[in-house]
Coordinates of N, CA and C in Angstrom, one line a residue:
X841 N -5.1 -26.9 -22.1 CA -5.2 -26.2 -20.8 C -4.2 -25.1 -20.7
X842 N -4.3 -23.7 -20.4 CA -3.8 -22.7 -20.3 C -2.4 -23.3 -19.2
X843 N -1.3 -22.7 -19.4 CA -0.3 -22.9 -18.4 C 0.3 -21.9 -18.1
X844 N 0.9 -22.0 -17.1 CA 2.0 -20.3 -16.9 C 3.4 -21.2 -16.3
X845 N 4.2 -20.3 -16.5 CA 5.6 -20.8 -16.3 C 6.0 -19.7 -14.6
X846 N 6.3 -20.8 -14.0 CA 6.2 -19.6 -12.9 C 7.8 -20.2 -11.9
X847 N 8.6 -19.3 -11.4 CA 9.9 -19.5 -11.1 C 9.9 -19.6 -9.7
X848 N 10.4 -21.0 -8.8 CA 10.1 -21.1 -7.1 C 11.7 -21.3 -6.6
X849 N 11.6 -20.7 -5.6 CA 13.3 -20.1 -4.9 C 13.0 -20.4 -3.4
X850 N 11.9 -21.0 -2.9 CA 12.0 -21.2 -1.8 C 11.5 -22.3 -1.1
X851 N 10.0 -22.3 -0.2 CA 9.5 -23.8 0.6 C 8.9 -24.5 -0.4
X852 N 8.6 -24.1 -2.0 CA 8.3 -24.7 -2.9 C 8.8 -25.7 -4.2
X853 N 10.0 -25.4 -3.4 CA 11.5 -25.9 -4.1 C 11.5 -27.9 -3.9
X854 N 11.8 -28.6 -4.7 CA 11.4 -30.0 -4.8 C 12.0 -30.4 -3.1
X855 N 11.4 -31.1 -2.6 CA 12.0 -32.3 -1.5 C 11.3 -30.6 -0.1
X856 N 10.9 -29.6 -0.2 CA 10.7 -28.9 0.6 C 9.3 -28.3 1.3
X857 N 8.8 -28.4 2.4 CA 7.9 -28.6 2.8 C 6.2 -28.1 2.4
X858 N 6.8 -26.9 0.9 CA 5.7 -26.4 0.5 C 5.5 -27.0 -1.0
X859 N 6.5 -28.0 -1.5 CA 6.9 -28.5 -2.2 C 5.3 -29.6 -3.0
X860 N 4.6 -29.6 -2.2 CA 3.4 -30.7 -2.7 C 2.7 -30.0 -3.1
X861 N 2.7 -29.3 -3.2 CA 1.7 -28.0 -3.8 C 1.4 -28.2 -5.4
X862 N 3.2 -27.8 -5.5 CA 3.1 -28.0 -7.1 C 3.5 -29.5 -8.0
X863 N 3.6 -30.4 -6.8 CA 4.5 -32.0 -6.9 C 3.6 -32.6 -8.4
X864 N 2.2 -32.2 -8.8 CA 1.8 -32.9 -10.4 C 2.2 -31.7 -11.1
X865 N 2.8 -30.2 -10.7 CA 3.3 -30.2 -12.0 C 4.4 -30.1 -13.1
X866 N 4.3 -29.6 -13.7 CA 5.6 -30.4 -14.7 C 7.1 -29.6 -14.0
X867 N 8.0 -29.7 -13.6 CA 9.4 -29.2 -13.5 C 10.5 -29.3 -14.9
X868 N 10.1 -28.1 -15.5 CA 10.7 -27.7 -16.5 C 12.1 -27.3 -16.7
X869 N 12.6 -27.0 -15.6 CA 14.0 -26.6 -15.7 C 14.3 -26.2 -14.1
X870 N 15.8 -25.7 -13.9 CA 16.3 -25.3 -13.0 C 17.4 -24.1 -13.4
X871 N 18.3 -23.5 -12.2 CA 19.0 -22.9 -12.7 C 19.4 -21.6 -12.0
X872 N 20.3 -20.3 -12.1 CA 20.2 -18.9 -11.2 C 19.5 -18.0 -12.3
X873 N 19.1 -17.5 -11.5 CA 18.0 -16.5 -12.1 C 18.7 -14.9 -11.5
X874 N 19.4 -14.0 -12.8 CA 19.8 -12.9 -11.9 C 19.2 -11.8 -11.6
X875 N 19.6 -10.7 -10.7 CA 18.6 -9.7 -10.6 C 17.8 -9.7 -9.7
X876 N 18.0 -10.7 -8.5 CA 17.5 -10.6 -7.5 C 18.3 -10.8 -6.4
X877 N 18.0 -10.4 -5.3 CA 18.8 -10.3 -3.7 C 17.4 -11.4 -3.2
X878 N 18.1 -12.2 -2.4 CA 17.5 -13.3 -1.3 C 18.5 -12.7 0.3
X879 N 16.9 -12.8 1.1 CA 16.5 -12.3 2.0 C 15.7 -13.3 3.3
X880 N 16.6 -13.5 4.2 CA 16.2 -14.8 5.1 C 14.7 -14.4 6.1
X881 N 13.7 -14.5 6.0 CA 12.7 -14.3 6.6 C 12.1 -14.7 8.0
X882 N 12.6 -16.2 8.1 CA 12.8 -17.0 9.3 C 12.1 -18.3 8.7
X883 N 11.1 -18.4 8.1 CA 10.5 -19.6 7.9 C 10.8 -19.9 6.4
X884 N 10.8 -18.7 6.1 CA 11.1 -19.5 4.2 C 11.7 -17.9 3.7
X885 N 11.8 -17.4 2.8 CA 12.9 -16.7 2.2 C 12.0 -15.3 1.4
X886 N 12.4 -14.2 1.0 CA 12.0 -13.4 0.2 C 12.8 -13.1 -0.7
X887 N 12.6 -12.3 -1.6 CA 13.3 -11.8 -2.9 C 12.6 -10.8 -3.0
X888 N 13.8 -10.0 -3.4 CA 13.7 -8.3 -4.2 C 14.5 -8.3 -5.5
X889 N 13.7 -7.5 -6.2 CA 14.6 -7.2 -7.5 C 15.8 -5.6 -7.1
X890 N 16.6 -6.5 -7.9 CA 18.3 -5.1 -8.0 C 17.7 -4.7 -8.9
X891 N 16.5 -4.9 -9.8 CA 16.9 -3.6 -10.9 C 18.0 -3.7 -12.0
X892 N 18.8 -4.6 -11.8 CA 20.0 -4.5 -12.6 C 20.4 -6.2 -12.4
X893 N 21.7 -6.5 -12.9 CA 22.0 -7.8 -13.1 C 22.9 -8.4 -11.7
X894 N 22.8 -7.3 -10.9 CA 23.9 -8.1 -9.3 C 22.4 -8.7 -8.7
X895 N 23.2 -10.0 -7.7 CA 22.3 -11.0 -7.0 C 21.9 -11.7 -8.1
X896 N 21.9 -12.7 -7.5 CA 21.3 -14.4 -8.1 C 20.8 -14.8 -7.4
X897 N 19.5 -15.9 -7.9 CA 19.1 -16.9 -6.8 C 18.7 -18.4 -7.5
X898 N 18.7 -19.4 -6.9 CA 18.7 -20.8 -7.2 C 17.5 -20.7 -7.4
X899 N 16.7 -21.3 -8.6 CA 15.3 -21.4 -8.5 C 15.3 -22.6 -9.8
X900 N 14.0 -23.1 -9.4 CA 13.3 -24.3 -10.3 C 11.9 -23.5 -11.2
X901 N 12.0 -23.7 -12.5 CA 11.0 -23.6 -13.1 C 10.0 -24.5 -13.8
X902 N 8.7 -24.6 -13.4 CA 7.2 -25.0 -13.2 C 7.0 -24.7 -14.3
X903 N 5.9 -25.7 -15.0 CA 4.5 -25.5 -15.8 C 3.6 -25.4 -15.2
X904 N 2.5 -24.4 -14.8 CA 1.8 -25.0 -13.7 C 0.3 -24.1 -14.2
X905 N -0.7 -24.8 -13.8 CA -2.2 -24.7 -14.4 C -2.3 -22.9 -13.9
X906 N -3.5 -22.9 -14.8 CA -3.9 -21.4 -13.9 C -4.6 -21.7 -12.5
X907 N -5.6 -22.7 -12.2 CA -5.7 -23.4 -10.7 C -4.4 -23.4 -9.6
X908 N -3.5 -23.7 -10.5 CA -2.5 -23.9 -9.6 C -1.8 -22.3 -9.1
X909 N -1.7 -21.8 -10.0 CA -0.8 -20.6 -10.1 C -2.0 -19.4 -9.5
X910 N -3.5 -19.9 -9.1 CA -4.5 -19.1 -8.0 C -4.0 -19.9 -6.9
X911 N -3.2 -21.0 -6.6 CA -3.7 -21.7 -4.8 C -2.0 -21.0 -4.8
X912 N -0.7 -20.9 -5.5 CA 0.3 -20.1 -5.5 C 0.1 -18.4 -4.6
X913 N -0.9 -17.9 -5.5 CA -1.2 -16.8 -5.4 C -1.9 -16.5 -3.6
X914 N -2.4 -17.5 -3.6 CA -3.2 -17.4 -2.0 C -2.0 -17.5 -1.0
X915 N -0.8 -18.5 -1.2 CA -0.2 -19.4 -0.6 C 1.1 -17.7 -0.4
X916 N 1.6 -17.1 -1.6 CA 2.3 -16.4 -1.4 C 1.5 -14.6 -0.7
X917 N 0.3 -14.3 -1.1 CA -0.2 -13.3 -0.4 C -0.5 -12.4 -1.4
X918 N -0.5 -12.7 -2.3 CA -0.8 -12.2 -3.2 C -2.4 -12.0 -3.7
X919 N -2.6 -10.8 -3.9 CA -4.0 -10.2 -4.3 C -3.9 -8.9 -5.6
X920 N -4.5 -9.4 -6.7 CA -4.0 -8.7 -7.4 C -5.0 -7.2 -7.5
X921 N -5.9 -7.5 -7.3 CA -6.7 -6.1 -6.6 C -6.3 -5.7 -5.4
X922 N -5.2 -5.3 -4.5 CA -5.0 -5.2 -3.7 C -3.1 -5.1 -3.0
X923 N -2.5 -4.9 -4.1 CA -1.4 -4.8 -4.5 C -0.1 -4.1 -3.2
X924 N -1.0 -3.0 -3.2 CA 0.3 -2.3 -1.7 C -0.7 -3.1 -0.6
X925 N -1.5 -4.0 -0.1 CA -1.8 -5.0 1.2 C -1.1 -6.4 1.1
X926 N -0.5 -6.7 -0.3 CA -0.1 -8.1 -0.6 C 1.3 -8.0 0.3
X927 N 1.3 -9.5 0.2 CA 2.7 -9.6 1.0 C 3.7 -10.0 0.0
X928 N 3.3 -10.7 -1.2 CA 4.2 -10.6 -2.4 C 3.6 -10.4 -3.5
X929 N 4.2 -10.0 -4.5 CA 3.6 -9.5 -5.7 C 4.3 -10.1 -6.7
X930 N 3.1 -10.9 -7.9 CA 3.6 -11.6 -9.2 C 4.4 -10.7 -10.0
X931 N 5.3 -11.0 -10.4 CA 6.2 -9.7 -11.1 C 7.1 -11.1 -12.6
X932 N 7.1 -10.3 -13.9 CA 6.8 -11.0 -14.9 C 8.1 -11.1 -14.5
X933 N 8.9 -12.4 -15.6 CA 10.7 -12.6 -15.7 C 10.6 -13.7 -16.8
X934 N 12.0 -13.4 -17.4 CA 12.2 -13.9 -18.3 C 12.8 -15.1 -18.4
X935 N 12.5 -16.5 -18.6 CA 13.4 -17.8 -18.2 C 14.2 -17.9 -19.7
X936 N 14.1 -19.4 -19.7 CA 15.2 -19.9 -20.6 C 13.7 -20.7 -21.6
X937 N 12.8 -20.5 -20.8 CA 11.6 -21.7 -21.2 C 10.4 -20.9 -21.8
X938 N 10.6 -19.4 -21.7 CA 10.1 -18.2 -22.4 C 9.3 -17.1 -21.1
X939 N 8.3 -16.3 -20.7 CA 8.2 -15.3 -20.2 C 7.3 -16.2 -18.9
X940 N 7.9 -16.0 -17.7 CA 7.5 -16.4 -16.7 C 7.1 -15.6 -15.5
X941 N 6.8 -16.1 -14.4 CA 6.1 -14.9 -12.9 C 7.3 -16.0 -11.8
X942 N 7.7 -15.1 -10.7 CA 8.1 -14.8 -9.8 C 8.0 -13.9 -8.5
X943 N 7.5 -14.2 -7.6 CA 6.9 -13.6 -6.6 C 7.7 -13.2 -5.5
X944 N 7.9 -12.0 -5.7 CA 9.0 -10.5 -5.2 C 8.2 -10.2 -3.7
X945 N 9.0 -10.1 -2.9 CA 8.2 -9.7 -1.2 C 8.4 -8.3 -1.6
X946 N 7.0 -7.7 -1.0 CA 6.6 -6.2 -1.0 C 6.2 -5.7 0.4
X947 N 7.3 -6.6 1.1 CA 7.0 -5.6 2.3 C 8.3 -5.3 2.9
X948 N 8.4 -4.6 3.9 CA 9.7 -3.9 4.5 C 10.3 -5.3 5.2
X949 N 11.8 -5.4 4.8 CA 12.7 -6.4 5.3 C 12.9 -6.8 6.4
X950 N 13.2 -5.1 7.5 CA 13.6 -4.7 8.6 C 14.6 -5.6 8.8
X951 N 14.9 -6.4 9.8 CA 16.4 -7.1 10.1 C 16.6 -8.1 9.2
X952 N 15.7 -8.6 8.2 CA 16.0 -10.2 7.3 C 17.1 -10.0 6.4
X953 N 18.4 -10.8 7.0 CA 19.5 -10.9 6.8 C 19.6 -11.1 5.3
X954 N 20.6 -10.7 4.7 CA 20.8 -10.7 2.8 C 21.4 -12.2 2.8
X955 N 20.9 -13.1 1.8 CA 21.3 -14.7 1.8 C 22.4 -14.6 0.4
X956 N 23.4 -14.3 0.6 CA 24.3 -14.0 -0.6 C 24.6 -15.0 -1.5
X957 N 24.4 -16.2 -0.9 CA 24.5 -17.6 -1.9 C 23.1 -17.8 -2.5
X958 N 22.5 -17.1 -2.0 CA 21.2 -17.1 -2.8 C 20.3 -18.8 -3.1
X959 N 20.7 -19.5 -1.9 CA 19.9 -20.9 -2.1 C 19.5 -21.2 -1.6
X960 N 17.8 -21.3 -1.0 CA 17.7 -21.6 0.4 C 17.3 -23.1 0.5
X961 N 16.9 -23.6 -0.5 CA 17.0 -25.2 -0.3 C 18.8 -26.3 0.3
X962 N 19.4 -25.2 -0.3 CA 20.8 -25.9 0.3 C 20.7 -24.9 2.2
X963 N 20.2 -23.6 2.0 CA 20.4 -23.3 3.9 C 19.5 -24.0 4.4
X964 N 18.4 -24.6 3.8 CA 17.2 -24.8 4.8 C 17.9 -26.6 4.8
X965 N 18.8 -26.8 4.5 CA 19.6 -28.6 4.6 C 20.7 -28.1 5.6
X966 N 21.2 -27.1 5.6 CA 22.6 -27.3 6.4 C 22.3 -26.7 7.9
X967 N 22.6 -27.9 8.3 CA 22.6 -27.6 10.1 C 23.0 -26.2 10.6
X968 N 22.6 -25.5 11.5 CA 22.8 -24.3 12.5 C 24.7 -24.9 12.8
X969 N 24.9 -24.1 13.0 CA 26.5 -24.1 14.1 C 26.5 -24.5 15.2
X970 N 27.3 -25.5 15.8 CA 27.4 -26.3 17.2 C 26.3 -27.1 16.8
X971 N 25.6 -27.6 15.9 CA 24.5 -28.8 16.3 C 24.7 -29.8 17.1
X972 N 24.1 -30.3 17.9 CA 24.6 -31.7 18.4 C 26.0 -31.2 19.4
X973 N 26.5 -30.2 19.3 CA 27.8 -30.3 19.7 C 27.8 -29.6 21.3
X974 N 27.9 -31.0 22.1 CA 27.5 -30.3 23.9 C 29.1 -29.2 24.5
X975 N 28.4 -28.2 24.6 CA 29.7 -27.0 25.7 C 30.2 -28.0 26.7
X976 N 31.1 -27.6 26.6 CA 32.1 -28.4 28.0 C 32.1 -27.7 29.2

């Protein structure tokens, strides 16, 4: 069965809500992946490539079917006939596990804050500020 190695940095990340998607398939590795800026979106995270080697981001690398890597493709907005309407676009990268896809947001940022630790499974765990914590 054909497979693709494909790099996830965000709600697809293990224990996270988009996470069952790819839960049968194989998790091949982990690790930073450089070359990219993380970008807080509100519900889950985007990435741009620098072009160059500044920015990192925490990501898990997948074996995952070509089935899987089309319900990926739906899930992230991607159309590959249709490339400037996508909302991300599959863009090739190189792992530790040999030539993989990662899905780059292609649309304008406007205010989504730069995530400079670059992890959003550790922001999407750590409480807001003052949680629980009542004003006097």
């Amino acid at each position: 069965m054909p497979t693709n190695i494909v790099a996830v940095y965000g709600t697809l990340r293990e224990g996270l809500n988009n996470h069952t998607l790819i839960s049968e398939s194989k998790r091949i590795g982990h690790g930073w992946l450089t070359g990219f800026r993380m970008h807080n979106l509100g519900e889950s995270p985007g990435v741009i490539s620098t072009h160059d080697d500044s920015g990192r981001i925490r990501v898990e690398w997948y074996d995952v079917s070509n089935d899987i890597l089309d319900e990926l493709d739906r899930l992230e907005g991607y159309d590959p006939n249709a490339t400037d309407d996508s909302r991300h676009i599959r863009k090739r990268v190189f792992s530790p596990y040999g030539r993989g896809w990662i899905y780059v947001y292609n649309k304008p940022l406007d205010h989504a804050p730069y995530m400079e630790a670059g992890d959003w499974e550790r922001f999407s765990r750590t409480p807001p500020p003052n949680q629980g914590v009542q004003p006097v």
